[in-house]
Tab-separated table of C-alpha atoms in Angstrom:
chain	number	residue	atom	x	y	z
W	1	MET	CA	110.090	52.749	92.552
W	2	ASP	CA	113.211	54.125	90.968
W	3	ILE	CA	115.479	56.841	92.436
W	4	MET	CA	113.895	59.766	90.631
W	5	ALA	CA	110.180	58.870	91.615
W	6	MET	CA	111.485	58.728	94.903
W	7	LEU	CA	113.173	61.614	94.811
W	8	THR	CA	110.228	63.488	93.694
W	9	LYS	CA	108.194	62.080	96.525
W	10	LEU	CA	110.517	62.992	98.920
W	11	LEU	CA	110.803	66.543	97.850
W	12	THR	CA	107.312	67.070	97.354
W	13	LYS	CA	106.597	65.732	100.924
W	14	ASN	CA	108.913	68.669	102.538
W	15	GLY	CA	108.008	71.414	99.878
W	16	LEU	CA	109.088	73.972	102.212
W	17	ILE	CA	112.351	72.820	102.566
W	18	PHE	CA	112.568	72.688	98.765
W	19	ALA	CA	111.355	75.751	98.764
W	20	PHE	CA	114.243	77.189	100.586
W	21	VAL	CA	116.883	75.544	98.300
W	22	ILE	CA	115.469	76.995	94.965
W	23	ILE	CA	115.214	80.356	96.428
W	24	GLY	CA	118.796	79.998	98.061
W	25	VAL	CA	120.063	78.991	94.630
W	26	THR	CA	117.961	81.208	92.621
W	27	ASN	CA	119.560	84.274	95.184
W	28	PHE	CA	123.016	82.633	94.589
W	29	ILE	CA	122.673	82.939	90.981
W	30	ALA	CA	120.976	86.237	90.730
W	31	TYR	CA	123.798	88.042	93.037
W	32	LYS	CA	126.425	86.262	90.759
W	33	PHE	CA	125.005	88.230	87.730
W	34	ALA	CA	124.515	91.830	89.764
W	35	GLY	CA	127.849	91.718	90.818
W	36	LEU	CA	128.468	91.777	87.140
W	37	SER	CA	126.930	95.679	87.255
W	38	LYS	CA	129.703	96.394	89.927
W	39	GLY	CA	126.763	97.450	92.371
W	40	ARG	CA	124.558	99.236	89.873
W	41	ILE	CA	121.662	96.469	90.221
W	42	HIS	CA	121.204	95.146	93.533
W	43	GLY	CA	120.709	91.082	93.341
W	44	SER	CA	117.267	91.203	94.707
W	45	ALA	CA	116.231	92.877	91.082
W	46	VAL	CA	117.821	90.172	89.314
W	47	ALA	CA	116.184	87.637	91.536
W	48	ILE	CA	112.787	88.850	91.058
W	49	PHE	CA	113.127	88.956	87.045
W	50	PHE	CA	114.369	85.291	87.749
W	51	GLY	CA	111.086	84.718	89.667
W	52	LEU	CA	109.194	86.439	86.974
W	53	ILE	CA	110.782	83.808	84.609
W	54	LEU	CA	109.865	80.813	86.772
W	55	ALA	CA	106.259	81.832	87.436
W	56	TYR	CA	105.987	82.203	83.438
W	57	ILE	CA	106.914	78.799	83.193
W	58	GLY	CA	104.944	77.372	85.988
W	59	GLY	CA	102.018	78.694	84.484
W	60	GLY	CA	98.561	78.225	86.351
W	61	ALA	CA	97.108	80.562	88.834
W	62	LYS	CA	100.251	80.205	91.343
W	63	GLY	CA	102.761	80.145	89.152
W	64	LEU	CA	105.823	77.996	89.456
W	65	ALA	CA	103.819	76.907	92.705
W	66	SER	CA	100.964	75.426	90.354
W	67	ILE	CA	103.343	72.167	89.799
W	68	PRO	CA	102.747	70.186	92.750
W	69	LEU	CA	106.849	69.421	93.080
W	70	PHE	CA	107.103	73.200	93.882
W	71	ALA	CA	104.203	73.872	95.690
W	72	GLY	CA	106.429	74.531	98.982
W	73	VAL	CA	107.376	78.030	97.138
W	74	GLY	CA	103.716	78.997	97.513
W	75	LEU	CA	104.034	78.750	100.905
W	76	MET	CA	107.013	80.154	101.465
W	77	GLY	CA	105.964	83.371	99.477
W	78	GLY	CA	102.946	83.543	101.003
W	79	ALA	CA	101.557	86.406	103.806
W	80	MET	CA	102.767	84.776	106.813
W	81	PHE	CA	106.533	84.859	105.832
W	82	ARG	CA	106.278	88.072	103.964
W	83	ASP	CA	104.961	89.567	107.302
W	84	PHE	CA	107.433	87.689	109.421
W	85	ALA	CA	110.472	89.496	107.084
W	86	ILE	CA	108.942	92.843	107.285
W	87	VAL	CA	108.591	92.483	111.096
W	88	SER	CA	112.319	91.249	112.009
W	89	THR	CA	113.453	94.396	109.115
W	90	ALA	CA	111.804	96.841	111.239
W	91	PHE	CA	113.670	95.322	114.284
W	92	GLY	CA	116.935	96.671	113.006
W	93	ALA	CA	115.676	100.420	113.106
W	94	ASP	CA	116.923	102.952	116.078
W	95	LEU	CA	113.594	104.275	117.606
W	96	ARG	CA	115.679	107.770	118.336
W	97	GLU	CA	116.479	107.977	114.718
W	98	ILE	CA	112.705	107.711	113.860
W	99	LYS	CA	111.598	110.357	116.193
W	100	LYS	CA	114.107	112.818	114.418
W	101	VAL	CA	112.219	112.201	110.705
W	102	GLY	CA	109.044	113.685	112.472
W	103	VAL	CA	106.407	115.595	110.267
W	104	ILE	CA	108.638	115.147	107.068
W	105	GLY	CA	108.363	111.754	107.456
W	106	VAL	CA	104.263	111.803	107.585
W	107	LEU	CA	104.306	114.440	104.861
W	108	SER	CA	106.411	111.801	102.394
W	109	LEU	CA	103.776	109.047	103.328
W	110	VAL	CA	100.844	111.120	102.058
W	111	MET	CA	102.547	112.689	99.172
W	112	GLY	CA	103.837	109.144	98.179
W	113	LEU	CA	100.393	107.757	98.308
W	114	VAL	CA	98.927	110.986	96.659
W	115	ILE	CA	101.472	110.579	93.681
W	116	SER	CA	100.817	106.871	93.083
W	117	TRP	CA	97.363	107.374	92.952
W	118	VAL	CA	97.484	110.210	90.265
W	119	ALA	CA	100.287	107.922	88.210
W	120	GLY	CA	97.719	104.929	88.681
W	121	VAL	CA	94.753	106.638	87.288
W	122	ILE	CA	96.527	108.323	84.512
W	123	VAL	CA	97.752	104.994	83.610
W	124	ALA	CA	94.462	103.146	83.635
W	125	TYR	CA	92.732	105.762	81.844
W	126	ALA	CA	95.720	105.831	78.899
W	127	PHE	CA	94.765	101.601	78.767
W	128	GLY	CA	90.701	102.462	78.136
W	129	TYR	CA	89.464	101.972	81.528
W	130	ARG	CA	86.770	104.089	82.424
W	131	ASP	CA	84.810	102.636	85.310
W	132	THR	CA	85.809	103.927	88.931
W	133	ILE	CA	86.697	100.219	90.403
W	134	SER	CA	89.085	99.249	87.457
W	135	ILE	CA	90.773	102.695	87.562
W	136	ILE	CA	91.175	102.725	91.326
W	137	THR	CA	92.419	98.977	91.236
W	138	ILE	CA	95.253	99.712	89.047
W	139	ALA	CA	96.167	102.777	90.639
W	140	ALA	CA	96.330	100.651	93.819
W	141	GLY	CA	98.577	98.355	91.865
W	142	VAL	CA	100.955	101.248	91.273
W	143	CYS	CA	100.941	102.155	94.758
W	144	THR	CA	102.343	98.406	95.579
W	145	PHE	CA	101.512	94.882	94.385
W	146	VAL	CA	100.090	94.001	98.040
W	147	VAL	CA	97.517	97.056	97.861
W	148	GLY	CA	96.406	96.305	94.168
W	149	PRO	CA	95.131	93.211	94.782
W	150	VAL	CA	93.687	93.870	98.621
W	151	THR	CA	91.651	96.805	96.831
W	152	GLY	CA	90.612	95.296	93.639
W	153	ALA	CA	88.934	91.811	96.023
W	154	ALA	CA	87.360	94.593	98.250
W	155	LEU	CA	85.691	96.256	95.269
W	156	GLY	CA	85.014	93.379	93.633
W	157	ALA	CA	87.302	94.276	90.442
W	158	SER	CA	87.599	91.608	87.697
W	159	SER	CA	90.709	89.183	87.911
W	160	GLU	CA	92.166	91.000	84.686
W	161	VAL	CA	92.351	94.119	86.152
W	162	ILE	CA	93.732	92.878	89.596
W	163	ALA	CA	96.571	91.254	87.402
W	164	ILE	CA	97.246	94.530	85.612
W	165	GLY	CA	97.480	96.182	89.346
W	166	ILE	CA	99.697	93.466	90.426
W	167	ALA	CA	101.895	93.863	87.553
W	168	ALA	CA	102.063	97.637	87.647
W	169	GLY	CA	103.380	97.007	91.205
W	170	VAL	CA	105.903	94.752	90.134
W	171	VAL	CA	107.151	96.862	87.538
W	172	LYS	CA	107.300	99.511	90.421
W	173	SER	CA	109.176	97.418	92.462
W	174	VAL	CA	111.940	96.275	90.425
W	175	ALA	CA	112.463	100.196	89.092
W	176	VAL	CA	113.036	101.591	92.388
W	177	MET	CA	115.674	98.401	93.149
W	178	ILE	CA	117.439	99.334	90.195
W	179	ILE	CA	117.154	103.318	89.858
W	180	THR	CA	117.927	103.905	93.879
W	181	PRO	CA	121.489	103.240	93.806
W	182	LEU	CA	122.003	105.080	90.857
W	183	VAL	CA	120.198	108.084	92.542
W	184	ALA	CA	121.250	107.890	96.228
W	185	LYS	CA	124.373	110.296	96.278
W	186	PRO	CA	121.999	113.161	94.169
W	187	LEU	CA	118.848	112.665	96.582
W	188	GLY	CA	121.455	112.678	99.588
W	189	LEU	CA	120.309	109.177	100.914
W	190	THR	CA	123.262	108.800	103.267
W	191	ASN	CA	121.438	108.733	106.535
W	192	PRO	CA	118.578	107.380	108.409
W	193	GLN	CA	116.070	110.585	107.854
W	194	ALA	CA	116.157	110.516	104.120
W	195	ALA	CA	116.050	106.677	103.866
W	196	MET	CA	112.684	107.029	105.645
W	197	VAL	CA	111.390	110.015	103.855
W	198	PHE	CA	112.587	107.781	100.662
W	199	GLY	CA	110.483	104.710	101.638
W	200	GLY	CA	107.241	107.159	102.390
W	201	LEU	CA	107.612	108.486	99.117
W	202	MET	CA	108.414	105.482	96.880
W	203	GLY	CA	106.361	102.755	99.210
W	204	THR	CA	107.328	99.196	97.768
W	205	THR	CA	108.934	97.654	100.974
W	206	SER	CA	110.539	95.280	98.696
W	207	GLY	CA	112.025	97.776	96.214
W	208	THR	CA	113.196	100.340	98.677
W	209	ALA	CA	114.736	97.737	100.809
W	210	ALA	CA	116.525	96.167	98.201
W	211	GLY	CA	117.391	99.322	96.658
W	212	MET	CA	118.840	100.978	99.864
W	213	ALA	CA	120.674	97.478	100.713
W	214	ALA	CA	122.784	98.578	97.919
W	215	VAL	CA	123.438	101.764	99.162
W	216	ASP	CA	124.173	100.964	102.742
W	217	PRO	CA	122.675	97.841	104.499
W	218	LYS	CA	122.569	100.031	107.709
W	219	LEU	CA	119.786	102.118	106.250
W	220	VAL	CA	117.249	99.587	105.109
W	221	PRO	CA	115.351	99.135	108.329
W	222	TYR	CA	114.781	102.949	108.243
W	223	ALA	CA	113.347	102.542	104.502
W	224	ALA	CA	111.557	99.521	104.881
W	225	MET	CA	109.658	100.857	108.250
W	226	THR	CA	108.095	103.899	106.461
W	227	ALA	CA	107.409	101.604	103.310
W	228	THR	CA	105.598	99.032	105.803
W	229	PHE	CA	103.597	101.871	106.639
W	230	TYR	CA	103.046	103.002	103.271
W	231	THR	CA	101.658	99.742	102.340
W	232	GLY	CA	99.180	99.486	105.508
W	233	SER	CA	97.945	103.147	104.693
W	234	GLY	CA	97.511	102.178	100.997
W	235	CYS	CA	95.238	99.260	102.202
W	236	LEU	CA	93.251	101.380	104.161
W	237	THR	CA	92.924	104.372	101.622
W	238	PHE	CA	92.614	103.219	98.346
W	239	PRO	CA	89.539	100.960	98.810
W	240	SER	CA	87.956	103.779	100.510
W	241	ILE	CA	89.206	107.421	100.600
W	242	PHE	CA	90.670	107.324	96.827
W	243	TYR	CA	88.015	105.101	95.829
W	244	PHE	CA	85.051	107.886	96.721
W	245	LEU	CA	87.562	110.781	95.017
W	246	THR	CA	87.925	108.640	91.750
W	247	LYS	CA	84.513	108.381	91.766
W	248	ALA	CA	83.881	112.008	92.393
W	249	ILE	CA	85.803	112.559	89.209
W	250	PHE	CA	84.782	110.129	86.988
W	251	GLY	CA	81.475	109.012	87.873
């Protein structure tokens, strides 16, 4: 057995460890590229862009993880590590600051969900979709790329529609990452309360976390916390309340 075959076998057998190496190298390169923008674009946005390219290269239903050598990327990017990252981020928040946001935080959460629903319905209708399940699945994708597939699977949407919903959520996430540092000062995103309201309005945990990291890393837990509630609320309301509301409007 030659060296390359032995190395391939070793990396395939230790897929998760190799996945950490891949993600580490990808992030290192992404942050170097982001540095050229002098803080205007966060490294996470560039890393996600690289990830999309790698997923396209990998092809298949699981993207890069469809290739046996990179199967560990699928495990690393799965729900277990995602939820661990969300929970660990929330531990950095100060309960006293959370209490200060009060009713405004709840209202921002509600407004964020409604705005995403309206925007998603418009996008779905513009693309020619008229059935309720397709419309609400795409709208849920606009909410976040997690809510989209959850809603689509619950309602029995086609894989094509679910894919559109996920794509809409990814575009929104990257857009929030890029735009947040540009609008932080005009919008006054300089304190925990503002960060929580912003997270409730935008919703995408990855987008708001990366965007706020470029503004002030100390504000990340607050934006991520309400954004996480937003995702959970979306998974509950889109297959139920927003579904029936959409059905009442479009029949």
